[in-house]
Coordinates of C-alpha atoms in Angstrom, one line a residue:
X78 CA 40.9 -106.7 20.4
X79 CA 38.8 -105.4 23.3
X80 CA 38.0 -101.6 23.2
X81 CA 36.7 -100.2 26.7
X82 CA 33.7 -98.1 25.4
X83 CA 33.6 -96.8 29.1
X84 CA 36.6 -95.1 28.1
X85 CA 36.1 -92.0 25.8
X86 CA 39.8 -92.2 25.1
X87 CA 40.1 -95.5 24.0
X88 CA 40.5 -96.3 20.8
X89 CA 41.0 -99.8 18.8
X90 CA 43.6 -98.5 16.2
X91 CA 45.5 -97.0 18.9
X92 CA 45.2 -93.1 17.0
X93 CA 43.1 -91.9 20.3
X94 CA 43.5 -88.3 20.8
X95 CA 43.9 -87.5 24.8
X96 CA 40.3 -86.6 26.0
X97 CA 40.1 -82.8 27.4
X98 CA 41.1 -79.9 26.3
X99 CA 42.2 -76.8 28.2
X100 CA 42.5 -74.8 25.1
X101 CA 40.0 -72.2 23.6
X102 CA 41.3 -73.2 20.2
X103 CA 40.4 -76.6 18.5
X104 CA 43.6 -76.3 15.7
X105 CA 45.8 -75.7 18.8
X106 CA 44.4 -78.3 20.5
X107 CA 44.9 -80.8 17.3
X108 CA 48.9 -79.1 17.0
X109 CA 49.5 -80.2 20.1
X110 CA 48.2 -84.0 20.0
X111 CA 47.8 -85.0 16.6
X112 CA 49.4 -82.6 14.4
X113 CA 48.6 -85.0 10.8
X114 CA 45.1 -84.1 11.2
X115 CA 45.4 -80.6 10.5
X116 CA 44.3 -79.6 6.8
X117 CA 47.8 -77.9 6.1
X118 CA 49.5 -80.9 6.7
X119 CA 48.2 -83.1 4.3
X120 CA 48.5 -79.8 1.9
X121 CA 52.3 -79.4 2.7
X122 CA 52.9 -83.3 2.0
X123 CA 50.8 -83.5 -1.2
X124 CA 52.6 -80.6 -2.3
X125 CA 56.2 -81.3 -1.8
X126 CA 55.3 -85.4 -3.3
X127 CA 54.2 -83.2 -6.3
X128 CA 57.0 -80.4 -6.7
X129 CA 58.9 -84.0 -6.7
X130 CA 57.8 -85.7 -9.6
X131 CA 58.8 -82.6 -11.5
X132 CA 55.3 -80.3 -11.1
X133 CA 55.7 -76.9 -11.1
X134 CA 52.3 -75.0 -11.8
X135 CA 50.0 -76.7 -8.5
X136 CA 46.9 -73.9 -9.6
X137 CA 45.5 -76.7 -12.1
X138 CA 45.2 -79.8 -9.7
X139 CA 42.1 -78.8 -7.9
X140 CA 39.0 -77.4 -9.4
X141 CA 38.6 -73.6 -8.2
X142 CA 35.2 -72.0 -7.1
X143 CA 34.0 -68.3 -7.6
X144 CA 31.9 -65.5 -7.0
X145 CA 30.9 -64.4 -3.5
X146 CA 28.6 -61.8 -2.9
X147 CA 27.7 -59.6 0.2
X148 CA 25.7 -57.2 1.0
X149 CA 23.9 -55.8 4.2
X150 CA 20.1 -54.9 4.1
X151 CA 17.6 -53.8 6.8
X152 CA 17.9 -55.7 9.9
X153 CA 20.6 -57.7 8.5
X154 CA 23.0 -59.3 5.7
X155 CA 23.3 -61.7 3.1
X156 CA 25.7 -63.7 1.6
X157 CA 25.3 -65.8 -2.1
X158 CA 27.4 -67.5 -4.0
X159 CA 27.2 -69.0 -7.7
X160 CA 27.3 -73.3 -8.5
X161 CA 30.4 -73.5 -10.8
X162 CA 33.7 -75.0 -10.2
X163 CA 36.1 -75.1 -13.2
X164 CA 39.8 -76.7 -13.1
X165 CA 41.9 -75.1 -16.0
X166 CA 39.3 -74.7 -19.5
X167 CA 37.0 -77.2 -17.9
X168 CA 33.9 -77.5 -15.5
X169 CA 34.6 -79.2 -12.6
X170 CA 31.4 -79.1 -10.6
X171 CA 27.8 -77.1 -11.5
X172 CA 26.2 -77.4 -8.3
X173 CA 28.7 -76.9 -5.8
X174 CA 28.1 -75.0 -2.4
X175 CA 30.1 -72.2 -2.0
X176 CA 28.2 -70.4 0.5
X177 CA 28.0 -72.0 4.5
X178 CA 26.6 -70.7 7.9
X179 CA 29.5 -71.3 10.2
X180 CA 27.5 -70.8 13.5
X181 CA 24.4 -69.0 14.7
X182 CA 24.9 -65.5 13.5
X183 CA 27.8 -66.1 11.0
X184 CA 28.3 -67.7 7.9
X185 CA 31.2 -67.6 4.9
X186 CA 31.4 -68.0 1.0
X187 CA 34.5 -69.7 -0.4
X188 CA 36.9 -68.4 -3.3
X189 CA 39.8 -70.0 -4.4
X190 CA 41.1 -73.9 -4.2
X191 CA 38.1 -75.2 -3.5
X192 CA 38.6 -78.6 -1.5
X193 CA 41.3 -75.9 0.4
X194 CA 38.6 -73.5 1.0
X195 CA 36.2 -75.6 1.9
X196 CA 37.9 -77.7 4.4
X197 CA 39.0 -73.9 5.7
X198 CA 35.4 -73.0 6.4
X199 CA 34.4 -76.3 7.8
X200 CA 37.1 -76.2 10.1
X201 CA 36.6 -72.5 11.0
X202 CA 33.0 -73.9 12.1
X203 CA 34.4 -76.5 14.4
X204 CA 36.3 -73.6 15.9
X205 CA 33.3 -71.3 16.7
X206 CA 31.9 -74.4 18.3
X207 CA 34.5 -75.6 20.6
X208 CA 35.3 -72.0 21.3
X209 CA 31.6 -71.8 22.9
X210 CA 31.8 -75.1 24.4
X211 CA 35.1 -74.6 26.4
X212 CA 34.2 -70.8 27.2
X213 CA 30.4 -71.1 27.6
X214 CA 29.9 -68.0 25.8
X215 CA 30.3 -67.4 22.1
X216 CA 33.2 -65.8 20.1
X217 CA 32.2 -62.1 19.4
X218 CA 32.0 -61.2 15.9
X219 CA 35.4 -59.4 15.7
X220 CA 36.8 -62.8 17.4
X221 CA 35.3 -64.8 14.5
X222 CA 37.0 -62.3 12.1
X223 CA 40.2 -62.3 13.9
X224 CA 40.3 -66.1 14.0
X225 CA 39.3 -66.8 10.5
X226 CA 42.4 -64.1 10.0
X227 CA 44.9 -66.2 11.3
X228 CA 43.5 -69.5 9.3
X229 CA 44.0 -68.0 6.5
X230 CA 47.4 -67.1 7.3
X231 CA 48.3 -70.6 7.9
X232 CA 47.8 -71.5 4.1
X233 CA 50.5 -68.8 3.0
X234 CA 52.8 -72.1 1.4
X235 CA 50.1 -73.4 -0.2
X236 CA 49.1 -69.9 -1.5
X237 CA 52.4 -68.7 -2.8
X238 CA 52.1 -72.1 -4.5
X239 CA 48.7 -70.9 -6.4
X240 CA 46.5 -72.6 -4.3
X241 CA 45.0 -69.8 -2.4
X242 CA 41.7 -70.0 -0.6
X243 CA 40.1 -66.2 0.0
X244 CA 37.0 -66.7 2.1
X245 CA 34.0 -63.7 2.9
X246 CA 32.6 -63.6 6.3
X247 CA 29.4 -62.2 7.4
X248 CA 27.5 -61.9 10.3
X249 CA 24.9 -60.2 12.7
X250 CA 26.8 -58.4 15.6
X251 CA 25.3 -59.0 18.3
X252 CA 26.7 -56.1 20.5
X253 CA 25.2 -53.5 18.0
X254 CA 22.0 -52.4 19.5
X255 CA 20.8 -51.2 15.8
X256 CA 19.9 -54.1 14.0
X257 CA 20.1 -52.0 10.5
X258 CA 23.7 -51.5 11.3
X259 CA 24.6 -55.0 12.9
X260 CA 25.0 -56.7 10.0
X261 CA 28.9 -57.0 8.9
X262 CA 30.9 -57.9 6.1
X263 CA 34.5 -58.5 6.2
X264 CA 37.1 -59.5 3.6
X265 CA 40.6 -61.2 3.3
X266 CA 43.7 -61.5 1.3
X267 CA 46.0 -64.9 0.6
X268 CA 48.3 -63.6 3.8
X269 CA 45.5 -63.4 5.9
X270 CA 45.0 -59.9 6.2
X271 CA 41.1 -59.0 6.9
X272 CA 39.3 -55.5 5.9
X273 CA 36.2 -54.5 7.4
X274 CA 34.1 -54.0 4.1
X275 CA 31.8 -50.4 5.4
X276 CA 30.2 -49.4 2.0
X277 CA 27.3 -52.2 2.7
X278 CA 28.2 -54.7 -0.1
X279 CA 31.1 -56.7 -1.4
X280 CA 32.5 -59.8 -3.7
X281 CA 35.4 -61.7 -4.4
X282 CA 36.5 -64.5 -7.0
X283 CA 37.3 -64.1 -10.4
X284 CA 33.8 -62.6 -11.4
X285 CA 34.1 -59.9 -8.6
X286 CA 35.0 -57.3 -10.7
X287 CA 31.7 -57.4 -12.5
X288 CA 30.3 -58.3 -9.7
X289 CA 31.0 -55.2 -7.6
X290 CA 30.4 -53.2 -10.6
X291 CA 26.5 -54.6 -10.6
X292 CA 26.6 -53.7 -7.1
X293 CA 27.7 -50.2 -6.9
X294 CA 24.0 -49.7 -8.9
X295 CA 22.1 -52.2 -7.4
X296 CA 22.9 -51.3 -3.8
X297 CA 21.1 -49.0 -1.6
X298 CA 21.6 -48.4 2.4
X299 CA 17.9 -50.5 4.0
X300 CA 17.1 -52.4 1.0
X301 CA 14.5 -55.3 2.1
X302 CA 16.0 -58.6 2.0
X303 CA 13.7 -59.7 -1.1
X304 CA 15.7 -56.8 -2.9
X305 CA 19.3 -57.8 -1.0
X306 CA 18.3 -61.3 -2.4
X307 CA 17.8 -59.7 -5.9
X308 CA 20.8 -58.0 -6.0
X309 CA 22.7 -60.9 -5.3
X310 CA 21.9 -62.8 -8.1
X311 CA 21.7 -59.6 -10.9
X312 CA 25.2 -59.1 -9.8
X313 CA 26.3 -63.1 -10.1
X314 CA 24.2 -63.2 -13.2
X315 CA 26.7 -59.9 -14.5
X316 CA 29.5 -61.8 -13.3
X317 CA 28.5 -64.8 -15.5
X318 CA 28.1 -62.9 -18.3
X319 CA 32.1 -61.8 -18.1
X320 CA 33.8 -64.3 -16.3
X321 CA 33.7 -67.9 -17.4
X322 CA 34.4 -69.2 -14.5
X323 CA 31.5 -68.2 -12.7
X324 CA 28.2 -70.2 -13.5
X325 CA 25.2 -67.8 -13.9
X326 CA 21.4 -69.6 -13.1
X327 CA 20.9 -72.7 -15.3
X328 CA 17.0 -73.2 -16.0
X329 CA 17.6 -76.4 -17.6
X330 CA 19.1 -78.2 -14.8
X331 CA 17.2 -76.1 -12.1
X332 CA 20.9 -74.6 -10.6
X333 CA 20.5 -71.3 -9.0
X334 CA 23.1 -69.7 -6.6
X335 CA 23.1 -70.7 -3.0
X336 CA 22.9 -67.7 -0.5
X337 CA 22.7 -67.4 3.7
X338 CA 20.2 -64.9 5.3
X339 CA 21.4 -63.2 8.8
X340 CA 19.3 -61.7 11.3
X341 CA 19.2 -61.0 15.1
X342 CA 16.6 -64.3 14.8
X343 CA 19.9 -66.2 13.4
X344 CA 21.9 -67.4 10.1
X345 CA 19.7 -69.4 7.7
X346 CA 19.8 -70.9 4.6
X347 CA 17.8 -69.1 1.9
X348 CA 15.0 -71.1 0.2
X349 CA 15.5 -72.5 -3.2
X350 CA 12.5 -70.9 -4.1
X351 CA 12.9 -67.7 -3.2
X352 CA 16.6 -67.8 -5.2
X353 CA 15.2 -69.4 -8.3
X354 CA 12.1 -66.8 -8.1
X355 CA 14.7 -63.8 -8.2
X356 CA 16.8 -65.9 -10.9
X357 CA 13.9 -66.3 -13.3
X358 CA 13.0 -62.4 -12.8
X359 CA 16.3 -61.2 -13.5
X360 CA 16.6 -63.5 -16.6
X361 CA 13.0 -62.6 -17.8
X362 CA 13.9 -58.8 -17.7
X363 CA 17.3 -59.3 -19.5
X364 CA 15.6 -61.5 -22.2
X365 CA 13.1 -58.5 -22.9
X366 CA 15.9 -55.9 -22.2
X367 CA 17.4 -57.5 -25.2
X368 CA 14.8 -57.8 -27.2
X369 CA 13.5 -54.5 -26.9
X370 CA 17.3 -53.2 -27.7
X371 CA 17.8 -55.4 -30.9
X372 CA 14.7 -54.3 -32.4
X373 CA 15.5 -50.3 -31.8
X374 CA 18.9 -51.6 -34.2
X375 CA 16.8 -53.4 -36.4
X376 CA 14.6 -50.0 -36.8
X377 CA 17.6 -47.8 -36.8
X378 CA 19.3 -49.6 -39.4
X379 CA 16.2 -49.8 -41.8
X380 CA 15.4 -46.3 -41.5
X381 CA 19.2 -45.4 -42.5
X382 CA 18.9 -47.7 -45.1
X383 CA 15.8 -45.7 -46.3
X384 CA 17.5 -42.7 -45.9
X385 CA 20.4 -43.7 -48.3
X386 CA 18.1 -44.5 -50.9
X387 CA 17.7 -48.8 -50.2
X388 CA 15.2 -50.5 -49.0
X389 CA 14.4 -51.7 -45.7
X390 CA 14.1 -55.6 -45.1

């Protein structure tokens, strides 16, 4: 078969989608011309194939990912995740990325179904891009927000079926003039409701509890974003501790959460380095922390011991 490669719309399987779009909105544009390529698609046919054959509970046929992290620091905000993925008692993944920039001054952490989640995120980049491309300016933060919104809306059946995917979304506003203020956090629930997060930090996953509890002492309004960085993995680290689902730093295999920088210079990845430096700090201090507290019981017991007429050891 001859394919005319002068012809952008041509293709040799005969699966060409019509080349152009008029549409601000890539899903849209996909609903319209080729609707089987939409994530929930494939989602709502796996899952009715399995409801089928007699499954019932659909939370523990994908691994799930937690924690997310966020918090805003001077000039900016910062967004980490942990490595683990676990699918019922087990480990699914160690090293997984949870954590993505999604365009130049955004990015978003995944909780949830993971392959869900992720595909979510992905797509929700594609978005931003055609967005800018069709428009020739980019989506304004409380765009990406909004959008994102009604994305995760669109996975309600697979939700109410336990396979939710709760995404976090950052990013550097722009249209702030303040750069200490610009930075933004916003959270969602499973129906696609979004809350603006205003007390400067926030998590979600199963370890958020703990998480959020690290946090709300670790946080201060124009922390430096060595000390946003910090914070980020104490409070994954306390969420490890708690939550076995969430994978805390691994020396051994040289895993350390993933986390994404933004500035009014742009979203970046930050260095492995810098994330394993903060890791290995925090673990040093808890390893004397508990050192210094098990030999104050150690004295405490021996002295009461003495008092009581034995012997200390």
């Amino acid at each position: 078969m001859t394919v005319d490669r002068s012809d952008p719309r041509s293709a040799g399987d005969g699966t060409a989608i019509p080349f152009g779009s008029s549409s601000s909105s890539f899903s849209d544009y996909l609903r319209q011309h080729a609707p089987h390529l939409l994530p929930e698609s494939g989602i709502a046919a796996d899952l009715a194939s399995h409801t089928a054959n007699g499954g019932s509970d659909k939370s523990g046929i994908a691994p799930h990912g937690t924690t997310i992290v966020a918090l805003t620091y001077a000039g900016g905000v910062l967004i980490a995740g942990d490595r683990r993925a676990t699918q019922g008692n087990l480990i699914a993944n160690r090293d997984m990325q949870k954590v993505y920039v999604t365009d130049d001054y955004s990015a978003a952490g995944i909780a949830g179904t993971a392959g869900i989640a992720i595909e979510l995120v992905r797509l929700f980049a594609v978005e931003l891009e055609h967005y800018e491309k069709i428009e020739g300016v980019p989506l304004t933060f409380n765009g990406k927000a909004n959008k994102l919104s009604s994305m995760v809306r669109s996975n309600l059946g697979a939700a109410m079926q336990g396979l939710a995917a709760v995404p976090l979304l950052v990013g550097f506003d722009i249209d702030i003039s303040d750069p200490d203020r610009a930075g933004r956090i916003v959270s969602y629930d499973v129906v696609g409701g979004r809350y603006e997060e205003r007390s400067g930090y926030h998590a979600v996953g199963s370890g958020s509890l703990f998480a959020k509890s690290a946090l709300k002492k670790l946080y201060r309004p124009g922390m430096t974003e060595e000390e946003a960085i910090r914070a980020a993995v104490e409070s994954l680290y306390d969420a490890a501790d708690d939550d076995s689902a969430t994978g805390g730093p691994d020396v051994t295999r040289g895993i350390y959460p993933t986390a994404v920088a933004i500035t009014s210079v742009g979203a970046d990845d930050v260095a492995h380095d810098r994330i394993s430096a903060a890791a290995r700090s925090v673990l040093a201090e808890r390893t004397e922390s508990a050192a210094h507290s098990g030999g104050a019981e150690h004295h405490t017991r021996a002295g009461q011991q003495v008092s009581e007429g034995g012997s200390a050891p």
